[in-house]
């Protein structure tokens, strides 16, 4: 690989460390909550002590769901902040804030402080949505999907890292083990330049050109910079202007402009993509992943598996990591859409099998059977694998690909906020549903949502593999806009 590809990989990994911290925040309660419930910590060096914290199902639900509460707040702020301050400065602040959040979780003398720390880590996890924007704006379209999948892969690595560390240490120490990653991300971002798209939008054209050359070299400079100007042209043109964009040889300067839902930047195409991405984000939460991730050990314990619940959780984390590694090349080979469909079908089948296993247990059929135990663990493992293949990486890849520079910030805010709101709803209501419907009744709902998600993807999600934004816009904009542009082109010819 050329040094420019290495630079694109470095940039992608640097912003994706925020996703590794996201994975750590997801997995921490899965291992820590059973210890806090059972008085298994007892660490004299920390206030996060199972003997001093009164943790039952109610407080456990708040400890688990406080992260998506923070994520909702972070989601509301992320889009405007990355547009206002830029991707680089935003990520620098995010890593420092994340270190503060993890410090609070490690030190927390009460459940309230623990939830506050979890909320801060959740807000920073939502801020990881800046990663797809940065990756899409620095990477070549031929490897953009693979680099965008780093987001999901690093989430999986963070999840497995925390499951392993948490099973070997006390909750306060496993929380502290995330802080070095915050500092690593901060240092790496210091050496990287700002996104060229952001610089161009702010009128810093010369700086944008330098960054494009740094990431792509002189050979690919013109094509990459032309794509930036095309995005500006699409944002600037009126609804009846010619669709074939003519870019002069001398690159144009940028015009500063803000975007909201009522502005002309938001055409029919933009609203359509916003609806699609928001629905995909919603389905990732309704798949059951918040419950499986936050309460993995509790779920295995309630299933009465013969395997140690901590070990079973780690195996699930390995499966998610393997799925993330598989999706890395497949995103640009098979395409985004097929991976989402396969992912939905695998998750739906896995949740259906898990629901049936719980049904057998609830009716005392095959109680204590090694077969039932093996199938239960296997269903969760395949769920993790299916999620990591498609619904983990692809939504973030789409978020970075289908919106223009001017609409990306607001689109990020809306879609990420929806993701975190439903993370909270699903994780907070899980114990209520479990009490009312039992485990079998609860997980069959997740199975149904996953199959609905697969059908939705087939009918509505665009395929963006190997396409620039202008090509995606041209292909998927409403038919009425295409007719208007054709009519305008005919008039111009006359």
Short mmCIF file of N, CA and C in Angstrom, two decimals, residues 316-429:
data_model
loop_
_atom_site.label_atom_id
_atom_site.label_comp_id
_atom_site.label_asym_id
_atom_site.label_seq_id
_atom_site.Cartn_x
_atom_site.Cartn_y
_atom_site.Cartn_z
N UNK A 316 -19.38 -14.68 23.14
CA UNK A 316 -20.23 -13.80 22.34
C UNK A 316 -19.45 -12.60 21.81
N UNK A 317 -18.57 -12.04 22.67
CA UNK A 317 -17.73 -10.92 22.23
C UNK A 317 -16.77 -11.31 21.13
N UNK A 318 -16.22 -12.53 21.22
CA UNK A 318 -15.33 -13.03 20.16
C UNK A 318 -16.12 -13.15 18.85
N UNK A 319 -17.36 -13.65 18.95
CA UNK A 319 -18.19 -13.80 17.75
C UNK A 319 -18.45 -12.46 17.09
N UNK A 320 -18.70 -11.42 17.90
CA UNK A 320 -18.94 -10.10 17.32
C UNK A 320 -17.67 -9.57 16.65
N UNK A 321 -16.52 -9.83 17.27
CA UNK A 321 -15.26 -9.39 16.67
C UNK A 321 -15.01 -10.11 15.34
N UNK A 322 -15.28 -11.41 15.29
CA UNK A 322 -15.12 -12.17 14.05
C UNK A 322 -16.06 -11.64 12.97
N UNK A 323 -17.31 -11.36 13.37
CA UNK A 323 -18.26 -10.81 12.41
C UNK A 323 -17.82 -9.46 11.88
N UNK A 324 -17.26 -8.62 12.76
CA UNK A 324 -16.74 -7.33 12.32
C UNK A 324 -15.59 -7.47 11.34
N UNK A 325 -14.71 -8.45 11.61
CA UNK A 325 -13.58 -8.69 10.70
C UNK A 325 -14.07 -9.19 9.35
N UNK A 326 -15.11 -10.02 9.36
CA UNK A 326 -15.68 -10.54 8.11
C UNK A 326 -16.29 -9.41 7.29
N UNK A 327 -16.98 -8.49 7.97
CA UNK A 327 -17.68 -7.42 7.26
C UNK A 327 -16.72 -6.41 6.65
N UNK A 328 -15.49 -6.34 7.17
CA UNK A 328 -14.53 -5.33 6.71
C UNK A 328 -14.30 -5.40 5.20
N UNK A 329 -13.93 -6.58 4.64
CA UNK A 329 -13.77 -6.64 3.18
C UNK A 329 -15.11 -6.77 2.44
N UNK A 330 -16.08 -7.44 3.08
CA UNK A 330 -17.35 -7.70 2.38
C UNK A 330 -18.14 -6.44 2.12
N UNK A 331 -17.94 -5.40 2.92
CA UNK A 331 -18.69 -4.16 2.72
C UNK A 331 -18.46 -3.59 1.33
N UNK A 332 -17.23 -3.69 0.82
CA UNK A 332 -16.93 -3.18 -0.52
C UNK A 332 -16.97 -4.25 -1.59
N UNK A 333 -17.11 -5.52 -1.19
CA UNK A 333 -17.20 -6.60 -2.18
C UNK A 333 -18.66 -6.97 -2.45
N UNK A 334 -19.38 -7.31 -1.39
CA UNK A 334 -20.78 -7.72 -1.54
C UNK A 334 -21.71 -6.52 -1.60
N UNK A 335 -21.34 -5.42 -0.94
CA UNK A 335 -22.22 -4.26 -0.91
C UNK A 335 -22.91 -4.12 0.43
N UNK A 336 -23.46 -2.93 0.66
CA UNK A 336 -24.08 -2.63 1.95
C UNK A 336 -25.41 -3.35 2.13
N UNK A 337 -26.20 -3.37 1.08
CA UNK A 337 -27.58 -3.84 1.18
C UNK A 337 -27.66 -5.33 1.51
N UNK A 338 -26.90 -6.15 0.81
CA UNK A 338 -26.96 -7.59 1.02
C UNK A 338 -26.50 -7.95 2.43
N UNK A 339 -25.49 -7.22 2.95
CA UNK A 339 -25.03 -7.49 4.31
C UNK A 339 -26.11 -7.17 5.34
N UNK A 340 -26.84 -6.10 5.11
CA UNK A 340 -27.93 -5.75 6.02
C UNK A 340 -29.02 -6.82 6.01
N UNK A 341 -29.36 -7.31 4.84
CA UNK A 341 -30.41 -8.34 4.74
C UNK A 341 -29.97 -9.62 5.45
N UNK A 342 -28.76 -10.07 5.15
CA UNK A 342 -28.24 -11.29 5.80
C UNK A 342 -28.18 -11.10 7.31
N UNK A 343 -27.74 -9.93 7.73
CA UNK A 343 -27.65 -9.63 9.15
C UNK A 343 -29.01 -9.73 9.82
N UNK A 344 -30.03 -9.11 9.23
CA UNK A 344 -31.37 -9.16 9.80
C UNK A 344 -31.92 -10.57 9.90
N UNK A 345 -31.68 -11.38 8.88
CA UNK A 345 -32.18 -12.77 8.88
C UNK A 345 -31.47 -13.61 9.95
N UNK A 346 -30.16 -13.42 10.10
CA UNK A 346 -29.41 -14.19 11.12
C UNK A 346 -29.88 -13.78 12.51
N UNK A 347 -30.02 -12.47 12.76
CA UNK A 347 -30.44 -12.01 14.08
C UNK A 347 -31.86 -12.46 14.40
N UNK A 348 -32.76 -12.38 13.40
CA UNK A 348 -34.13 -12.82 13.62
C UNK A 348 -34.22 -14.30 13.96
N UNK A 349 -33.46 -15.11 13.23
CA UNK A 349 -33.45 -16.56 13.49
C UNK A 349 -32.86 -16.85 14.87
N UNK A 350 -31.79 -16.16 15.22
CA UNK A 350 -31.15 -16.39 16.52
C UNK A 350 -32.07 -16.02 17.67
N UNK A 351 -32.75 -14.87 17.56
CA UNK A 351 -33.67 -14.47 18.62
C UNK A 351 -34.86 -15.43 18.71
N UNK A 352 -35.29 -15.95 17.57
CA UNK A 352 -36.37 -16.93 17.58
C UNK A 352 -35.97 -18.20 18.31
N UNK A 353 -34.76 -18.68 18.03
CA UNK A 353 -34.25 -19.88 18.71
C UNK A 353 -34.07 -19.63 20.20
N UNK A 354 -33.52 -18.45 20.56
CA UNK A 354 -33.33 -18.13 21.98
C UNK A 354 -34.68 -18.07 22.70
N UNK A 355 -35.68 -17.48 22.06
CA UNK A 355 -37.01 -17.43 22.65
C UNK A 355 -37.56 -18.84 22.89
N UNK A 356 -37.34 -19.73 21.93
CA UNK A 356 -37.84 -21.11 22.06
C UNK A 356 -37.12 -21.83 23.19
N UNK A 357 -35.82 -21.60 23.35
CA UNK A 357 -35.06 -22.22 24.43
C UNK A 357 -35.59 -21.76 25.79
N UNK A 358 -35.89 -20.46 25.90
CA UNK A 358 -36.47 -19.96 27.15
C UNK A 358 -37.87 -20.54 27.37
N UNK A 359 -38.62 -20.74 26.29
CA UNK A 359 -39.95 -21.34 26.42
C UNK A 359 -39.83 -22.76 27.00
N UNK A 360 -38.86 -23.52 26.51
CA UNK A 360 -38.66 -24.87 27.05
C UNK A 360 -38.30 -24.81 28.53
N UNK A 361 -37.45 -23.88 28.90
CA UNK A 361 -37.05 -23.76 30.29
C UNK A 361 -38.22 -23.34 31.17
N UNK A 362 -39.01 -22.37 30.69
CA UNK A 362 -40.16 -21.89 31.48
C UNK A 362 -41.20 -22.97 31.69
N UNK A 363 -41.26 -23.91 30.78
CA UNK A 363 -42.22 -25.01 30.90
C UNK A 363 -41.55 -26.29 31.39
N UNK A 364 -40.32 -26.15 31.88
CA UNK A 364 -39.57 -27.26 32.47
C UNK A 364 -39.45 -28.44 31.52
N UNK A 365 -39.18 -28.11 30.27
CA UNK A 365 -38.94 -29.14 29.25
C UNK A 365 -37.44 -29.18 28.98
N UNK A 366 -36.83 -30.30 29.23
CA UNK A 366 -35.39 -30.43 29.02
C UNK A 366 -34.58 -29.61 30.00
N UNK A 367 -35.12 -29.39 31.22
CA UNK A 367 -34.41 -28.59 32.21
C UNK A 367 -33.05 -29.22 32.54
N UNK A 368 -32.02 -28.39 32.54
CA UNK A 368 -30.68 -28.88 32.85
C UNK A 368 -30.02 -29.64 31.72
N UNK A 369 -30.67 -29.73 30.57
CA UNK A 369 -30.12 -30.47 29.44
C UNK A 369 -28.91 -29.72 28.88
N UNK A 370 -27.86 -30.47 28.59
CA UNK A 370 -26.67 -29.84 27.99
C UNK A 370 -26.98 -29.35 26.58
N UNK A 371 -27.91 -30.01 25.89
CA UNK A 371 -28.30 -29.58 24.54
C UNK A 371 -28.97 -28.21 24.58
N UNK A 372 -29.92 -28.05 25.52
CA UNK A 372 -30.61 -26.76 25.66
C UNK A 372 -29.60 -25.67 26.01
N UNK A 373 -28.68 -25.97 26.90
CA UNK A 373 -27.66 -25.00 27.29
C UNK A 373 -26.79 -24.61 26.10
N UNK A 374 -26.37 -25.60 25.32
CA UNK A 374 -25.51 -25.34 24.16
C UNK A 374 -26.22 -24.50 23.11
N UNK A 375 -27.49 -24.84 22.85
CA UNK A 375 -28.26 -24.10 21.84
C UNK A 375 -28.51 -22.67 22.30
N UNK A 376 -28.75 -22.49 23.60
CA UNK A 376 -28.97 -21.14 24.13
C UNK A 376 -27.75 -20.25 23.91
N UNK A 377 -26.59 -20.77 24.29
CA UNK A 377 -25.35 -20.01 24.11
C UNK A 377 -25.09 -19.78 22.62
N UNK A 378 -25.31 -20.80 21.82
CA UNK A 378 -25.06 -20.68 20.38
C UNK A 378 -25.94 -19.64 19.72
N UNK A 379 -27.20 -19.54 20.17
CA UNK A 379 -28.11 -18.57 19.57
C UNK A 379 -27.64 -17.15 19.84
N UNK A 380 -27.12 -16.89 21.05
CA UNK A 380 -26.59 -15.56 21.36
C UNK A 380 -25.32 -15.28 20.56
N UNK A 381 -24.47 -16.31 20.43
CA UNK A 381 -23.24 -16.16 19.66
C UNK A 381 -23.56 -15.81 18.21
N UNK A 382 -24.52 -16.52 17.61
CA UNK A 382 -24.90 -16.23 16.22
C UNK A 382 -25.57 -14.87 16.10
N UNK A 383 -26.28 -14.45 17.15
CA UNK A 383 -26.86 -13.11 17.12
C UNK A 383 -25.76 -12.06 17.03
N UNK A 384 -24.74 -12.19 17.90
CA UNK A 384 -23.60 -11.27 17.86
C UNK A 384 -22.95 -11.28 16.47
N UNK A 385 -22.76 -12.47 15.93
CA UNK A 385 -22.12 -12.60 14.61
C UNK A 385 -22.95 -11.91 13.54
N UNK A 386 -24.26 -12.15 13.55
CA UNK A 386 -25.14 -11.54 12.56
C UNK A 386 -25.18 -10.03 12.68
N UNK A 387 -25.22 -9.53 13.91
CA UNK A 387 -25.24 -8.08 14.12
C UNK A 387 -23.97 -7.44 13.59
N UNK A 388 -22.83 -8.06 13.88
CA UNK A 388 -21.54 -7.48 13.48
C UNK A 388 -21.34 -7.48 11.98
N UNK A 389 -21.98 -8.40 11.27
CA UNK A 389 -21.82 -8.48 9.82
C UNK A 389 -22.49 -7.31 9.10
N UNK A 390 -23.65 -6.89 9.59
CA UNK A 390 -24.40 -5.88 8.84
C UNK A 390 -24.92 -4.70 9.63
N UNK A 391 -25.79 -4.95 10.60
CA UNK A 391 -26.45 -3.85 11.28
C UNK A 391 -25.55 -3.10 12.26
N UNK A 392 -24.36 -3.63 12.55
CA UNK A 392 -23.40 -2.87 13.34
C UNK A 392 -22.65 -1.85 12.48
N UNK A 393 -22.01 -2.27 11.36
CA UNK A 393 -21.19 -1.30 10.61
C UNK A 393 -21.95 -0.46 9.59
N UNK A 394 -22.94 -1.05 8.91
CA UNK A 394 -23.52 -0.40 7.73
C UNK A 394 -24.27 0.89 8.03
N UNK A 395 -25.06 0.99 9.12
CA UNK A 395 -25.75 2.27 9.36
C UNK A 395 -24.80 3.46 9.43
N UNK A 396 -23.65 3.28 10.09
CA UNK A 396 -22.68 4.37 10.18
C UNK A 396 -22.03 4.64 8.82
N UNK A 397 -21.80 3.60 8.04
CA UNK A 397 -21.26 3.78 6.69
C UNK A 397 -22.23 4.60 5.84
N UNK A 398 -23.51 4.25 5.89
CA UNK A 398 -24.53 4.99 5.14
C UNK A 398 -24.59 6.44 5.60
N UNK A 399 -24.51 6.65 6.90
CA UNK A 399 -24.57 8.01 7.43
C UNK A 399 -23.47 8.89 6.87
N UNK A 400 -22.31 8.31 6.64
CA UNK A 400 -21.20 9.07 6.08
C UNK A 400 -21.26 9.23 4.58
N UNK A 401 -22.10 8.43 3.90
CA UNK A 401 -22.08 8.40 2.43
C UNK A 401 -23.22 9.15 1.75
N UNK A 402 -24.43 9.12 2.31
CA UNK A 402 -25.62 9.52 1.54
C UNK A 402 -26.01 10.98 1.74
N UNK A 403 -25.30 11.72 2.61
CA UNK A 403 -25.64 13.11 2.84
C UNK A 403 -24.54 14.03 2.34
N UNK A 404 -24.94 15.21 1.87
CA UNK A 404 -23.97 16.21 1.44
C UNK A 404 -23.29 16.82 2.66
N UNK A 405 -22.23 17.56 2.39
CA UNK A 405 -21.52 18.23 3.49
C UNK A 405 -22.46 19.12 4.28
N UNK A 406 -23.38 19.78 3.60
CA UNK A 406 -24.25 20.76 4.27
C UNK A 406 -25.39 20.12 5.05
N UNK A 407 -25.77 18.91 4.71
CA UNK A 407 -26.87 18.25 5.42
C UNK A 407 -26.38 17.19 6.40
N UNK A 408 -25.10 16.84 6.32
CA UNK A 408 -24.59 15.72 7.13
C UNK A 408 -24.66 15.99 8.62
N UNK A 409 -24.36 17.23 9.03
CA UNK A 409 -24.36 17.54 10.45
C UNK A 409 -25.72 17.35 11.09
N UNK A 410 -26.75 17.94 10.49
CA UNK A 410 -28.11 17.83 11.03
C UNK A 410 -28.63 16.40 10.91
N UNK A 411 -28.30 15.74 9.81
CA UNK A 411 -28.71 14.34 9.64
C UNK A 411 -28.09 13.46 10.71
N UNK A 412 -26.83 13.73 11.04
CA UNK A 412 -26.16 12.99 12.10
C UNK A 412 -26.86 13.21 13.43
N UNK A 413 -27.19 14.46 13.73
CA UNK A 413 -27.87 14.77 14.98
C UNK A 413 -29.18 14.00 15.12
N UNK A 414 -30.00 14.05 14.07
CA UNK A 414 -31.32 13.43 14.14
C UNK A 414 -31.22 11.91 14.24
N UNK A 415 -30.42 11.30 13.38
CA UNK A 415 -30.36 9.83 13.33
C UNK A 415 -29.69 9.26 14.58
N UNK A 416 -28.63 9.88 15.05
CA UNK A 416 -27.95 9.39 16.25
C UNK A 416 -28.82 9.58 17.49
N UNK A 417 -29.58 10.68 17.53
CA UNK A 417 -30.50 10.89 18.66
C UNK A 417 -31.56 9.79 18.70
N UNK A 418 -32.09 9.43 17.54
CA UNK A 418 -33.08 8.35 17.48
C UNK A 418 -32.46 7.04 17.96
N UNK A 419 -31.23 6.76 17.53
CA UNK A 419 -30.54 5.53 17.96
C UNK A 419 -30.43 5.47 19.47
N UNK A 420 -30.04 6.58 20.10
CA UNK A 420 -29.82 6.55 21.55
C UNK A 420 -31.11 6.60 22.34
N UNK A 421 -32.12 7.28 21.83
CA UNK A 421 -33.42 7.27 22.51
C UNK A 421 -33.95 5.85 22.61
N UNK A 422 -33.86 5.12 21.52
CA UNK A 422 -34.39 3.75 21.55
C UNK A 422 -33.44 2.77 22.23
N UNK A 423 -32.16 3.11 22.33
CA UNK A 423 -31.27 2.33 23.19
C UNK A 423 -31.74 2.42 24.63
N UNK A 424 -32.11 3.64 25.04
CA UNK A 424 -32.62 3.83 26.40
C UNK A 424 -33.93 3.10 26.61
N UNK A 425 -34.86 3.27 25.67
CA UNK A 425 -36.18 2.66 25.81
C UNK A 425 -36.07 1.14 25.91
N UNK A 426 -35.30 0.53 25.02
CA UNK A 426 -35.19 -0.93 25.00
C UNK A 426 -34.50 -1.45 26.25
N UNK A 427 -33.38 -0.81 26.65
CA UNK A 427 -32.65 -1.30 27.82
C UNK A 427 -33.40 -1.03 29.12
N UNK A 428 -34.09 0.10 29.22
CA UNK A 428 -34.81 0.44 30.45
C UNK A 428 -36.04 -0.41 30.64
N UNK A 429 -36.75 -0.75 29.56
CA UNK A 429 -38.00 -1.51 29.67
C UNK A 429 -37.78 -3.02 29.66
#
